[in-house]
Coordinates of C-alpha atoms and ligand atoms in Angstrom, one line a residue:
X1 CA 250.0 76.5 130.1
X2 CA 251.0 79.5 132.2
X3 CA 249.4 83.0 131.0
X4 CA 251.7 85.7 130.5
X5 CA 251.1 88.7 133.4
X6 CA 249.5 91.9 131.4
X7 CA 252.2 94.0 132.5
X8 CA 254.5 91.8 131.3
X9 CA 253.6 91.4 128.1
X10 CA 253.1 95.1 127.4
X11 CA 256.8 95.5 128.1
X12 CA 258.0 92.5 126.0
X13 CA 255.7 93.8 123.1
X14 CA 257.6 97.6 123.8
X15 CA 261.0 96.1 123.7
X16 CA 260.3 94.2 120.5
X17 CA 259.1 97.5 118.9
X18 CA 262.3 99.3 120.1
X19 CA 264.0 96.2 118.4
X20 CA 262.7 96.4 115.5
X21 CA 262.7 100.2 115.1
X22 CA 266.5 100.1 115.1
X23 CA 266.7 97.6 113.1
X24 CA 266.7 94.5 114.4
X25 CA 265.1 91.4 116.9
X26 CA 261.8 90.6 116.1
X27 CA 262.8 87.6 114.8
X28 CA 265.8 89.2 112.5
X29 CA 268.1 87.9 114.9
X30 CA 270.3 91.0 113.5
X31 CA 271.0 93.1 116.8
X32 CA 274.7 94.5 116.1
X33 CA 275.8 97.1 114.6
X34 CA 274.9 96.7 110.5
X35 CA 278.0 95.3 107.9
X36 CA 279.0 97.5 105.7
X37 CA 278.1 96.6 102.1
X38 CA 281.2 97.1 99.5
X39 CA 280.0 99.3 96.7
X40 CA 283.2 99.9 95.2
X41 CA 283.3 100.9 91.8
X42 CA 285.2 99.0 89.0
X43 CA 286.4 100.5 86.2
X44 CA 287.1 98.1 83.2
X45 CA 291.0 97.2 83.2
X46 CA 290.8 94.5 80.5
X47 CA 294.7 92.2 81.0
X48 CA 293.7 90.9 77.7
X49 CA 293.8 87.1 76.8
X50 CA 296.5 85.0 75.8
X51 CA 294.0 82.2 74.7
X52 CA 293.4 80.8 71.0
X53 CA 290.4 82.4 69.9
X54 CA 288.8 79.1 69.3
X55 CA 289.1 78.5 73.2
X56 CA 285.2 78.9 73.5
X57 CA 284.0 76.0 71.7
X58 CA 285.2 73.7 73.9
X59 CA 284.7 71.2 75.3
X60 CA 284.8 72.5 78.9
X61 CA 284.5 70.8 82.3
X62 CA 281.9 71.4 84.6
X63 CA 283.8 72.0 88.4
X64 CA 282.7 71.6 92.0
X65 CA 286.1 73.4 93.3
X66 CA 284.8 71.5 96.9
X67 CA 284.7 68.1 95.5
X68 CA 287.5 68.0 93.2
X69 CA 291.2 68.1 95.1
X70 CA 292.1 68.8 98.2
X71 CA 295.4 70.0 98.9
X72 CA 295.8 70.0 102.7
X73 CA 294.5 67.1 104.4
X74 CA 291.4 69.2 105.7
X75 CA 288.9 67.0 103.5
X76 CA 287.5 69.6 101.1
X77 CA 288.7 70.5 97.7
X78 CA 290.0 73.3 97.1
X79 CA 292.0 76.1 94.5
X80 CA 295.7 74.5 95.0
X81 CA 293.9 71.3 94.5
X82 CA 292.6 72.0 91.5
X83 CA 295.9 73.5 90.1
X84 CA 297.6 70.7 90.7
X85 CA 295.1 68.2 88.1
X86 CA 295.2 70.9 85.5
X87 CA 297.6 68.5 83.2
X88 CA 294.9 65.8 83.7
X89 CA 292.3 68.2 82.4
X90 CA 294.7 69.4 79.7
X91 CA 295.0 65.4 78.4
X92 CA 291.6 65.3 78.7
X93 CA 291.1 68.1 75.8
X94 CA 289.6 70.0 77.8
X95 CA 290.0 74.3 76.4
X96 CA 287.7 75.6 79.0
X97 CA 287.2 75.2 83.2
X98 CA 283.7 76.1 84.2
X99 CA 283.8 76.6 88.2
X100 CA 280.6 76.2 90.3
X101 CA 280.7 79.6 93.0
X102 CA 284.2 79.8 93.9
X103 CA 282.8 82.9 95.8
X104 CA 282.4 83.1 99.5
X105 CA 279.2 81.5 101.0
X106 CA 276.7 81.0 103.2
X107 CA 275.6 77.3 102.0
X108 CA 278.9 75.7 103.0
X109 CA 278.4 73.5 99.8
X110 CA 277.7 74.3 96.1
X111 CA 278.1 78.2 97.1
X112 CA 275.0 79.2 95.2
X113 CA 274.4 81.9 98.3
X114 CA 276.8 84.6 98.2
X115 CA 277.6 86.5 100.9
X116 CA 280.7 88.1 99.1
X117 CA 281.1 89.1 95.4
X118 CA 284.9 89.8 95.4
X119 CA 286.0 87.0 97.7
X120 CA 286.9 83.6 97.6
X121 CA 285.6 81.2 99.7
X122 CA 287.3 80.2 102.5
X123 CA 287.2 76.9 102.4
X124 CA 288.7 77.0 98.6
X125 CA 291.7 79.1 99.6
X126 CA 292.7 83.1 98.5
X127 CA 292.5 85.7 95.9
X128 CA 295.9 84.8 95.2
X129 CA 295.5 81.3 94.5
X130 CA 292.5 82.1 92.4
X131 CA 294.9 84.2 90.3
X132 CA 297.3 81.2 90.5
X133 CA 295.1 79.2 88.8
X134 CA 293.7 81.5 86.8
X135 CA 297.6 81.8 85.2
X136 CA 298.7 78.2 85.3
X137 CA 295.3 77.4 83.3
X138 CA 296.1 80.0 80.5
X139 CA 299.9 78.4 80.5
X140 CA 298.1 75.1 79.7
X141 CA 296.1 77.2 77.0
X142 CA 292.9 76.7 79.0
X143 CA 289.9 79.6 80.2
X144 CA 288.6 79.7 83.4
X145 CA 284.9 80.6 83.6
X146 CA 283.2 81.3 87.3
X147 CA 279.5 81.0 88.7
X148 CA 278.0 84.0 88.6
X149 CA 274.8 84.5 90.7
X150 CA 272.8 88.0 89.8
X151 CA 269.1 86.4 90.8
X152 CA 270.3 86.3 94.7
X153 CA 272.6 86.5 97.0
X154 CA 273.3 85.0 100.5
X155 CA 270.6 86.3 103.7
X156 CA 274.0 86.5 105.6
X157 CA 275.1 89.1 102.7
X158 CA 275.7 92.7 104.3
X159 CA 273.6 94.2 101.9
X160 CA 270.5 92.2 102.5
X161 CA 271.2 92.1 106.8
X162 CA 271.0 95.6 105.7
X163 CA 267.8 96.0 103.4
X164 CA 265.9 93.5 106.6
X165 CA 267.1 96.2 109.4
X166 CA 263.6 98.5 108.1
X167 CA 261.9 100.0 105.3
X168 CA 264.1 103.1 106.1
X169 CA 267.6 101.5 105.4
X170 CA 269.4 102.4 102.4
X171 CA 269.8 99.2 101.1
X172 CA 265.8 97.7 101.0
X173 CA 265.5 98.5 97.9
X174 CA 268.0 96.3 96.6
X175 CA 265.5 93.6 97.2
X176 CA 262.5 92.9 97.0
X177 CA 259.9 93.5 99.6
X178 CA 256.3 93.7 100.4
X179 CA 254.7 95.3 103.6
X180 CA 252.4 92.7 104.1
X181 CA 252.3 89.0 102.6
X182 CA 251.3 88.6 99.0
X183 CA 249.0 85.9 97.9
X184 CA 248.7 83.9 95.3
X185 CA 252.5 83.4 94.3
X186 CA 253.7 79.9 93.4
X187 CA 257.4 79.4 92.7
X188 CA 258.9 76.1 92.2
X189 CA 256.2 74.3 94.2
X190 CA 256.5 76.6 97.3
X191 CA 255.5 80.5 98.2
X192 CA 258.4 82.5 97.2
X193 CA 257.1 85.2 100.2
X194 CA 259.0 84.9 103.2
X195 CA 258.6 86.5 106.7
X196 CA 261.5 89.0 107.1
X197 CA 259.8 90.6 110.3
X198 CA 260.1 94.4 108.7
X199 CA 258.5 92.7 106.0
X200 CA 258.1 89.7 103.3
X201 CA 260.9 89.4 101.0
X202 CA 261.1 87.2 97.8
X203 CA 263.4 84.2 97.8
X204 CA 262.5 81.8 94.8
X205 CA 265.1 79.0 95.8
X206 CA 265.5 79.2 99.6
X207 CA 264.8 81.8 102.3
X208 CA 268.5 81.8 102.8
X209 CA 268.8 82.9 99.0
X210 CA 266.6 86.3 98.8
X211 CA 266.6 88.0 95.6
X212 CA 267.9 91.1 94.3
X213 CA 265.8 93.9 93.0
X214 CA 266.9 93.7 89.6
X215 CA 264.9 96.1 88.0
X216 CA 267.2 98.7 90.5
X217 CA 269.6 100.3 88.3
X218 CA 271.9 100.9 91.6
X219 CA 271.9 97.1 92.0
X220 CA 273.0 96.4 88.4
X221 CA 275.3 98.7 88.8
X222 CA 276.8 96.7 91.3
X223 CA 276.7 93.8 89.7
X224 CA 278.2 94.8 86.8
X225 CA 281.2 96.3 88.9
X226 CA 281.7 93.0 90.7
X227 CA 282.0 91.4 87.0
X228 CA 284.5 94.0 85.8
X229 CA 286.4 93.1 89.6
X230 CA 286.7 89.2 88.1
X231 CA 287.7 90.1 84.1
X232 CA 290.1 92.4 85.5
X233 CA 292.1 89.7 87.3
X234 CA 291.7 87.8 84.2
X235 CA 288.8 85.6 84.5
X236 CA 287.7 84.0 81.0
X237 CA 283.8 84.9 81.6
X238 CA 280.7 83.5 83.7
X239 CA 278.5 80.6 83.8
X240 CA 275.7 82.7 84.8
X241 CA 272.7 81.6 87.1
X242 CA 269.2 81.2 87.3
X243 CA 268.4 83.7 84.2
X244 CA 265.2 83.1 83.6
X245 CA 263.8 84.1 87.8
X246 CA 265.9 87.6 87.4
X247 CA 262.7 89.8 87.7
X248 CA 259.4 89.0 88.9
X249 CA 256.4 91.0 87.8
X250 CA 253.7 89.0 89.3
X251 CA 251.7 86.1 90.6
X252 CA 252.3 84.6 87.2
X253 CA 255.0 86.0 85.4
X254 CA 257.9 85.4 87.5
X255 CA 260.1 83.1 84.7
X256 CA 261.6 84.6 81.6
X257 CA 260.4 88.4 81.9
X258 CA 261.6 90.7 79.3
X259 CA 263.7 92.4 81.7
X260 CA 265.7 88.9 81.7
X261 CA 266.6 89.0 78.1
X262 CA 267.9 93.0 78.6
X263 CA 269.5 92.4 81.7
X264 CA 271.8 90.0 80.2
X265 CA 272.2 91.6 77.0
X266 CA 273.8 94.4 79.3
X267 CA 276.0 91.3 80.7
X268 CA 277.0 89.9 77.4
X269 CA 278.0 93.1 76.1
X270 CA 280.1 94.5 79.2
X271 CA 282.0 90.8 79.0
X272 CA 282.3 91.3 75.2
X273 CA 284.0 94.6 76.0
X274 CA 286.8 92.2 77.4
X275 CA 289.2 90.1 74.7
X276 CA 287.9 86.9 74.3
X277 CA 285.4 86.2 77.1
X278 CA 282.8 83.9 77.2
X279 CA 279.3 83.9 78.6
X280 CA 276.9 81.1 79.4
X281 CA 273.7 81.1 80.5
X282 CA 270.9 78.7 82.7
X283 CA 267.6 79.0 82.0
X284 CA 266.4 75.3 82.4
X285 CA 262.7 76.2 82.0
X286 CA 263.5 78.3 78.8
X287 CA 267.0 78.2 77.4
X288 CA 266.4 79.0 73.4
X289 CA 265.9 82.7 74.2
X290 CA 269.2 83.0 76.5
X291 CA 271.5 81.5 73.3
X292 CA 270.9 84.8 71.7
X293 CA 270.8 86.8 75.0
X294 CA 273.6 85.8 76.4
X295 CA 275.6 84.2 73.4
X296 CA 275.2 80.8 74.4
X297 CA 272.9 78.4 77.0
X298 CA 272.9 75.3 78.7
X299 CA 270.9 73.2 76.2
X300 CA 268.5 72.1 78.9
X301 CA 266.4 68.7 77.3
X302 CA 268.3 68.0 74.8
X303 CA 270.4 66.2 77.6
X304 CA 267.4 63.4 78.3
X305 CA 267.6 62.9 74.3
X306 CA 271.3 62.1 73.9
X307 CA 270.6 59.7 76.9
X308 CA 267.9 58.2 75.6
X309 CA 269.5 58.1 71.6
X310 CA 272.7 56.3 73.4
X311 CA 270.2 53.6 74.7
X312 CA 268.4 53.2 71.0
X313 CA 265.8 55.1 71.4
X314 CA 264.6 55.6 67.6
X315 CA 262.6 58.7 68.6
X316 CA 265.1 60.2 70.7
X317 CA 267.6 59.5 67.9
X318 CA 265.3 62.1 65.7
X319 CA 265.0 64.6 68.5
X320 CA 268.8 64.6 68.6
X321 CA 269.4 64.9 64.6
X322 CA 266.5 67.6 64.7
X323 CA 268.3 70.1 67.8
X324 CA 270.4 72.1 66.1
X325 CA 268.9 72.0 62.8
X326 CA 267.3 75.3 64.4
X327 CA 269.0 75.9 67.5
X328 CA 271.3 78.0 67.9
X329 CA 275.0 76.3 67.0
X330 CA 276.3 77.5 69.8
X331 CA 274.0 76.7 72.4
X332 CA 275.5 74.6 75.4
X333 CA 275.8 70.8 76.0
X334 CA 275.8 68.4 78.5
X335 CA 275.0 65.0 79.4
X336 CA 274.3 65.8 82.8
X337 CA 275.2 68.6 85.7
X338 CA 275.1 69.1 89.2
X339 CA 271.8 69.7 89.5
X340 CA 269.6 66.7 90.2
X341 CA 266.3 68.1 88.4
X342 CA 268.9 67.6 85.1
X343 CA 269.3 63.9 85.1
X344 CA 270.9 61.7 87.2
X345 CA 274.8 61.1 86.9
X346 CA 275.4 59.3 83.5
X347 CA 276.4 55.9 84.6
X348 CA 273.4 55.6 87.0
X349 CA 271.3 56.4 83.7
X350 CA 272.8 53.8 81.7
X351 CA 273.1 51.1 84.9
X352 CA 276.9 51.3 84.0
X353 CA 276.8 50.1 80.3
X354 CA 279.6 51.6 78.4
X355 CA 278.5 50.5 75.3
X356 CA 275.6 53.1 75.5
X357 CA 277.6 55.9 77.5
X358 CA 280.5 55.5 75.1
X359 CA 277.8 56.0 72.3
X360 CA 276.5 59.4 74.4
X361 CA 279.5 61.1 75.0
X362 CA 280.4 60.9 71.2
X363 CA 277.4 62.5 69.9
X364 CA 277.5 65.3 72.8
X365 CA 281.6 66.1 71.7
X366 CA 281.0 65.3 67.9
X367 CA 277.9 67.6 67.5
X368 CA 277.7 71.2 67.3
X369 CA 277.2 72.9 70.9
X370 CA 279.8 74.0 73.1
X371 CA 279.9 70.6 75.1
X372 CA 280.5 70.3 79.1
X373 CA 281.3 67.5 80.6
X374 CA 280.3 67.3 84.2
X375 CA 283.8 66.5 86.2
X376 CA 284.3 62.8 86.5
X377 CA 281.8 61.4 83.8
X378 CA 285.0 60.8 82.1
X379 CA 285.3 57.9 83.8
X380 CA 282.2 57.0 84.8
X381 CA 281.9 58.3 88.2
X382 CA 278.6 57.2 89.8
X383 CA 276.5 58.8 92.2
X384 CA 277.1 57.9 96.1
X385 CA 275.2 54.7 97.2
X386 CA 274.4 56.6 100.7
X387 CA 273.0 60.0 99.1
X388 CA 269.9 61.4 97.8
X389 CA 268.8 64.6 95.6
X390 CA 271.9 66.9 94.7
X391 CA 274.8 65.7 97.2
X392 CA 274.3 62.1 95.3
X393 CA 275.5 64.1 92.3
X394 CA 278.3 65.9 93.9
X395 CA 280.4 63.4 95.2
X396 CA 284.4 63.6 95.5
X397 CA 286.3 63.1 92.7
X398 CA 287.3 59.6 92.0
X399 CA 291.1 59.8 91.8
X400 CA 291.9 56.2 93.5
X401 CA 289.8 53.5 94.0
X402 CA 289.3 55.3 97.8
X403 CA 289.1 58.9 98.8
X404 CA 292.7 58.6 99.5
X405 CA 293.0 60.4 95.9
X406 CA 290.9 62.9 97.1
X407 CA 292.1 63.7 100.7
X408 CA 294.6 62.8 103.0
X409 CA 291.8 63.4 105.4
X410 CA 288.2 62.1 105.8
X411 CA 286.0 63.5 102.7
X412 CA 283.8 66.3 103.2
X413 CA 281.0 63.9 101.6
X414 CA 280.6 60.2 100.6
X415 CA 282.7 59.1 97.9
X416 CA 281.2 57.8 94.7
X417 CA 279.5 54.1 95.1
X418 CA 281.5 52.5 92.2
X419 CA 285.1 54.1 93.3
X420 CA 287.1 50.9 93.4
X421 CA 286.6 50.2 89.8
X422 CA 285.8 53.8 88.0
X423 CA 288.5 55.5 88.7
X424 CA 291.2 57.8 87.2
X425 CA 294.3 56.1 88.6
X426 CA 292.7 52.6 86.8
X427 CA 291.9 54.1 83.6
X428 CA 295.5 56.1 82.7
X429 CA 296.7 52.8 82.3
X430 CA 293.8 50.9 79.9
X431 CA 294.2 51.4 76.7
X432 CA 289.9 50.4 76.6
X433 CA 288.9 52.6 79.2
X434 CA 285.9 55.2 79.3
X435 CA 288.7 58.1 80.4
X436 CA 290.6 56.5 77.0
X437 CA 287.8 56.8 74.7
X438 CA 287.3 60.7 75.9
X439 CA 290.4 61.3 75.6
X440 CA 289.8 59.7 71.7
X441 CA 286.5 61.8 71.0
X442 CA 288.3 65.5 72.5
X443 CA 291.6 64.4 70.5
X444 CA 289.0 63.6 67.3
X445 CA 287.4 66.9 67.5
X446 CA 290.4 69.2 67.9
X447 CA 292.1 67.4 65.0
X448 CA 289.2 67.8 62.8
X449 CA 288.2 72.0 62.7
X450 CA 285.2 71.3 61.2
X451 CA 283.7 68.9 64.5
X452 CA 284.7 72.0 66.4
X453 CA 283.3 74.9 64.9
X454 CA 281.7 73.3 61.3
X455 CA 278.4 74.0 60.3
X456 CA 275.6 71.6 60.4
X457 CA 274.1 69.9 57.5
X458 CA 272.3 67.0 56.0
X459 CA 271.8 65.4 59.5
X460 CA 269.6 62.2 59.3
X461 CA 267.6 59.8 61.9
X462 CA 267.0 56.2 60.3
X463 CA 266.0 54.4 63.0
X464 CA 268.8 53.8 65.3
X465 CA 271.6 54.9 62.8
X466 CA 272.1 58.8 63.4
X467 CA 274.0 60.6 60.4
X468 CA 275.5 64.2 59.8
X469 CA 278.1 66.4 58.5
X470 CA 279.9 69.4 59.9
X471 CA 282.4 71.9 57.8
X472 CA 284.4 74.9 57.6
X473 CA 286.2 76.2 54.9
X474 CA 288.9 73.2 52.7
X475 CA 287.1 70.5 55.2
X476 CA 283.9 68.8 55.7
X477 CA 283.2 65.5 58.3
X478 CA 281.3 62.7 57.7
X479 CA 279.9 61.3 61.3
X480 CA 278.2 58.2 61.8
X481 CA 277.0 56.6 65.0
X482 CA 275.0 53.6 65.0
X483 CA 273.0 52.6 68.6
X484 CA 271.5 50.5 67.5
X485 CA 271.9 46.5 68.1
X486 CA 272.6 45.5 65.0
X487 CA 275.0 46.7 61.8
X488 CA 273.6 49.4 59.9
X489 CA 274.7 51.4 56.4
X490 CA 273.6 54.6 55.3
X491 CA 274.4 55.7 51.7
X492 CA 275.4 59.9 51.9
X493 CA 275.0 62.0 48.4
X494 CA 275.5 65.3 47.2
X495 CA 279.7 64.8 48.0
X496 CA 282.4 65.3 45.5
X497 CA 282.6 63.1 42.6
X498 CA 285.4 60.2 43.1
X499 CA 286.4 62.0 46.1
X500 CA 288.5 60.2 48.7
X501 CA 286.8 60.2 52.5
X502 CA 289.7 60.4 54.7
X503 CA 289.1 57.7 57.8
X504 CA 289.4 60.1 61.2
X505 CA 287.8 57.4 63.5
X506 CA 288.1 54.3 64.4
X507 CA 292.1 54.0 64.2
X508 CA 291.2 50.9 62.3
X509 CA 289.1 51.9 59.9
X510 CA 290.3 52.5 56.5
X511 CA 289.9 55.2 53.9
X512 CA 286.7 54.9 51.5
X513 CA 285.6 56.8 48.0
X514 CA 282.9 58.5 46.5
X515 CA 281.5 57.3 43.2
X516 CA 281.1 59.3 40.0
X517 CA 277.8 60.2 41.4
X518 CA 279.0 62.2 44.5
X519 CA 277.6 59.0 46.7
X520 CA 279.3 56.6 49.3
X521 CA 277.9 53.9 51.1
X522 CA 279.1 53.6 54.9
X523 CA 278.2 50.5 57.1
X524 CA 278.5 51.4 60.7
X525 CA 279.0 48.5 63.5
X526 CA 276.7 47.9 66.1
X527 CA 277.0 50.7 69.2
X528 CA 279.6 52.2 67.4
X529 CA 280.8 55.5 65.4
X530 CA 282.3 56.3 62.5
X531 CA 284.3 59.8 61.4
X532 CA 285.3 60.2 57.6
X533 CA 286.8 63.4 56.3
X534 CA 286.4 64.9 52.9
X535 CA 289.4 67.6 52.7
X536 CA 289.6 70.2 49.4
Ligands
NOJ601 C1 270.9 76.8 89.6 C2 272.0 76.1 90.1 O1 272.5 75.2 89.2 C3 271.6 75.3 91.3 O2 272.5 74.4 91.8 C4 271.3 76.4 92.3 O3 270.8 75.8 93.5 C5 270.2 77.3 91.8 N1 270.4 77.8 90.5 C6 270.0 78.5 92.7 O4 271.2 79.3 92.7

């Protein structure tokens, strides 16, 4: 290898000093003039809502604006898309939209890495079609929450090309830096510390994703004036991201940090300022906390158990009947998201039988919990036969039995691998299909106020047969789901004397009594449920 003249090197070592005192080179890569960093404030200018006040509990559907419609050919989903299957979502019962980062990005994919807070992403169209479908979903009597990221935002975002031009810009403290590299930091597997050349920065996910400085009041500021930007146009509220990694405090106490819990408090009460907002929040490692914090969280576990129940897992079966005993009632529920470290899609977990996934999404839309359902599980959508880790997971939506659904142009990603027979242009039409029963359990659960916002009592696990009842005030249900192989009864006391037990579900069941002893005995099919309703 050639050796690098002393004179030479002396001036290459100047000009990377000259570099790096204004600001950039040295590996930044950052040598023009700096972005400027939009710190407008946003004064609260609630439009009100126009939404039942029941809208919150659901169910919602889980949104990956990118893989759900595209509207011009280019092969990525997109807002006018969307719009234009909000009367599917309607039939589909759902009250609530929950959109993955509609914001613009740097990841070109799920848009977890921000690069602008009060813009849409290119790729999924403009402000004004945002508020378009913000308005056609509350004419349809449905909210529209967005992706909020607070933990990070994009390295491409003008505030942290800023904060990495030197330790005397104005923005570095909005993240968070180190002059030299800290040891002894493990995040996720990997060390969080990464090499910003004036500097190490921390970036728990990516080094494309560092993270604010949260414990800034300047940058909470912020964030809170970007939230008041997207309530303001009307926006229903915020899924909100990555709670639990907001503030770091060391080597070892980098995940759910009592700053967490008041930072969001802050959040939940400047969105309950609004009328009728709604806040949800992930915390996979440690969600229980976040359902008071924030006023509801993703349920994260309790999604392997209604898997597992739905196949006839007696233990599981407990686990499920047990949740919500203490949990919070309205902690979030899913059967599965977009992330891969939450489950697989649902028809790869149950190999595609819809006796057990049938089984699974009743007890997620029958039980307490604001239930999600992660778009296209309605009909089964599998992952993509070509694709590993999260893209497997975030497939186009399977309109048609191809993409042609999707796009007039070639998809952005592999379509699902069981497209030609789960699809939603197949199911409309069968009276038997996955999409049908949905439909059936969303229908069951809007009909019946006390499966949507009833208490939770009496809930019992006896072996494969999972029993409970829900009620509100004049109305109390009976629900019965058997996964089990075989028939199964289950005698329920402690009801109204000679009461009659209205049937809800199956259409062909029939109506049943209680004796003079407040009891009823109720045999339940195999893989199959059962809804009775006591009304006063
Ligand atoms: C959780 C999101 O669900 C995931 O998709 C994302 O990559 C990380 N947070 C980081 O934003």
């Amino acid at each position: 290898m050639m050796s690098t003249p002393p004179l030479r090197r002396l001036a290459l070592t100047l000009l990377l000093l000259a570099l790096a005192a204004c600001g950039g080179g040295g590996g930044s890569g950052d040598t023009g003039p700096l972005p400027e960093v939009d710190t407008r404030a946003v004064a609260q200018d609630d439009p009100g809502s126009t939404l039942p006040a029941n809208w919150r509990q659901g169910p919602f559907a889980e949104i990956f604006v990118r893989a759900y419609q595209d509207s011009d050919g280019d092969g990525i989903g997109d807002l006018r898309g969307l719009i234009s299957r909000l009367d599917y979502l309607k039939d589909l019962g759902v009250t609530g939209l929950w959109l993955m980062p509609v914001t613009a990005s740097q990841d070109g994919d799920h848009g977890y890495a921000v690069t602008d807070y009060r813009r849409i992403e290119r790729d999924y169209g403009s402000l004004a079609d945002f508020d378009a479908l913000v308005a056609a979903a509350h004419a349809r009597g449905i909210g529209v929450v967005i992706d909020y990221v607070m933990n990070h935002s994009a390295a491409q975002h003008p505030a942290f090309v800023n904060s990495k031009a030197g330790t005397g810009n104005a923005f570095r403290d909005w993240y968070v830096w180190q002059a030299g590299h800290p040891s002894g930091w493990n995040v996720f597997g990997s060390d969080p510390w990464r090499n910003g050349f004036t500097g190490w920065y921390y970036a728990a996910f990516w080094d494309q994703m560092p993270d604010f400085n949260l414990k800034s009041a300047t940058v909470v500021d912020w964030h809170h004036d970007n939230l008041r930007f997207w309530l303001n146009r009307g926006v229903d509220g915020f899924r909100f991201d990555a709670v639990g990694n907001l503030v770091e405090n060391g080597p070892s106490a980098w995940e759910s940090q009592p700053q967490n819990y008041t930072l969001m408090r802050g959040v939940k009460a400047l969105v309950a300022g609004y009328e009728r907002r709604f806040l949800v929040c992930e915390s996979p490692a440690n969600p229980l906390p976040f359902g008071d914090a924030c006023g509801s969280a993703f349920a994260f576990g309790h999604q392997f158990d209604l898997i597992a129940a739905a196949r006839g897992d007696a233990t599981a079966v407990r686990a499920v009947a047990d949740y919500f005993k203490t949990a919070p009632l309205t902690m979030s529920t899913m059967l599965s998201n977009h992330d891969s470290f939450a489950g697989q899609r649902a028809w790869d977990q149950f190999n595609g039988d819809q006796a057990q996934y049938r089984l699974a999404a009743a007890t997620l839309l029958l039980m307490p919990g604001t239930p999600f359902i992660y778009y296209g599980e309605e009909i089964g959508m599998a992952g993509a036969a070509t694709l590993s880790g999260d893209p497997k997971l975030r497939t186009p939506m399977s309109w048609t039995a191809t993409s042609a659904g999707f796009t007039s142009g070639t998809p952005f990603r592999a379509v699902s691998a069981n497209i030609a027979s789960q699809n939603v242009a197949a199911q409309l039409t069968a009276s038997n299909s996955l999409l049908a029963w949905y439909r059936a359990m969303t229908a069951l659960r809007r009909a019946n106020p006390s499966l949507n916002g009833g208490s939770y009592e009496a809930a019992v696990a006896s072996g494969s047969l999972l029993h409970f009842q829900r009620a509100v005030a004049g109305e109390r249900s009976l629900v019965l789901i058997n996964y089990g192989r075989s028939n199964a009864s289950a005698t329920v006391d402690g009801l109204p004397a000679s009461a009659t037990l209205n049937n809800a579900f199956p259409p062909s069941g029939t109506d049943l009594a209680t004796d003079a002893g407040g009891s009823v005995t109720v045999t339940v099919p195999a893989q199959s449920v059962r809804v009775l309703v006591l009304r006063s």
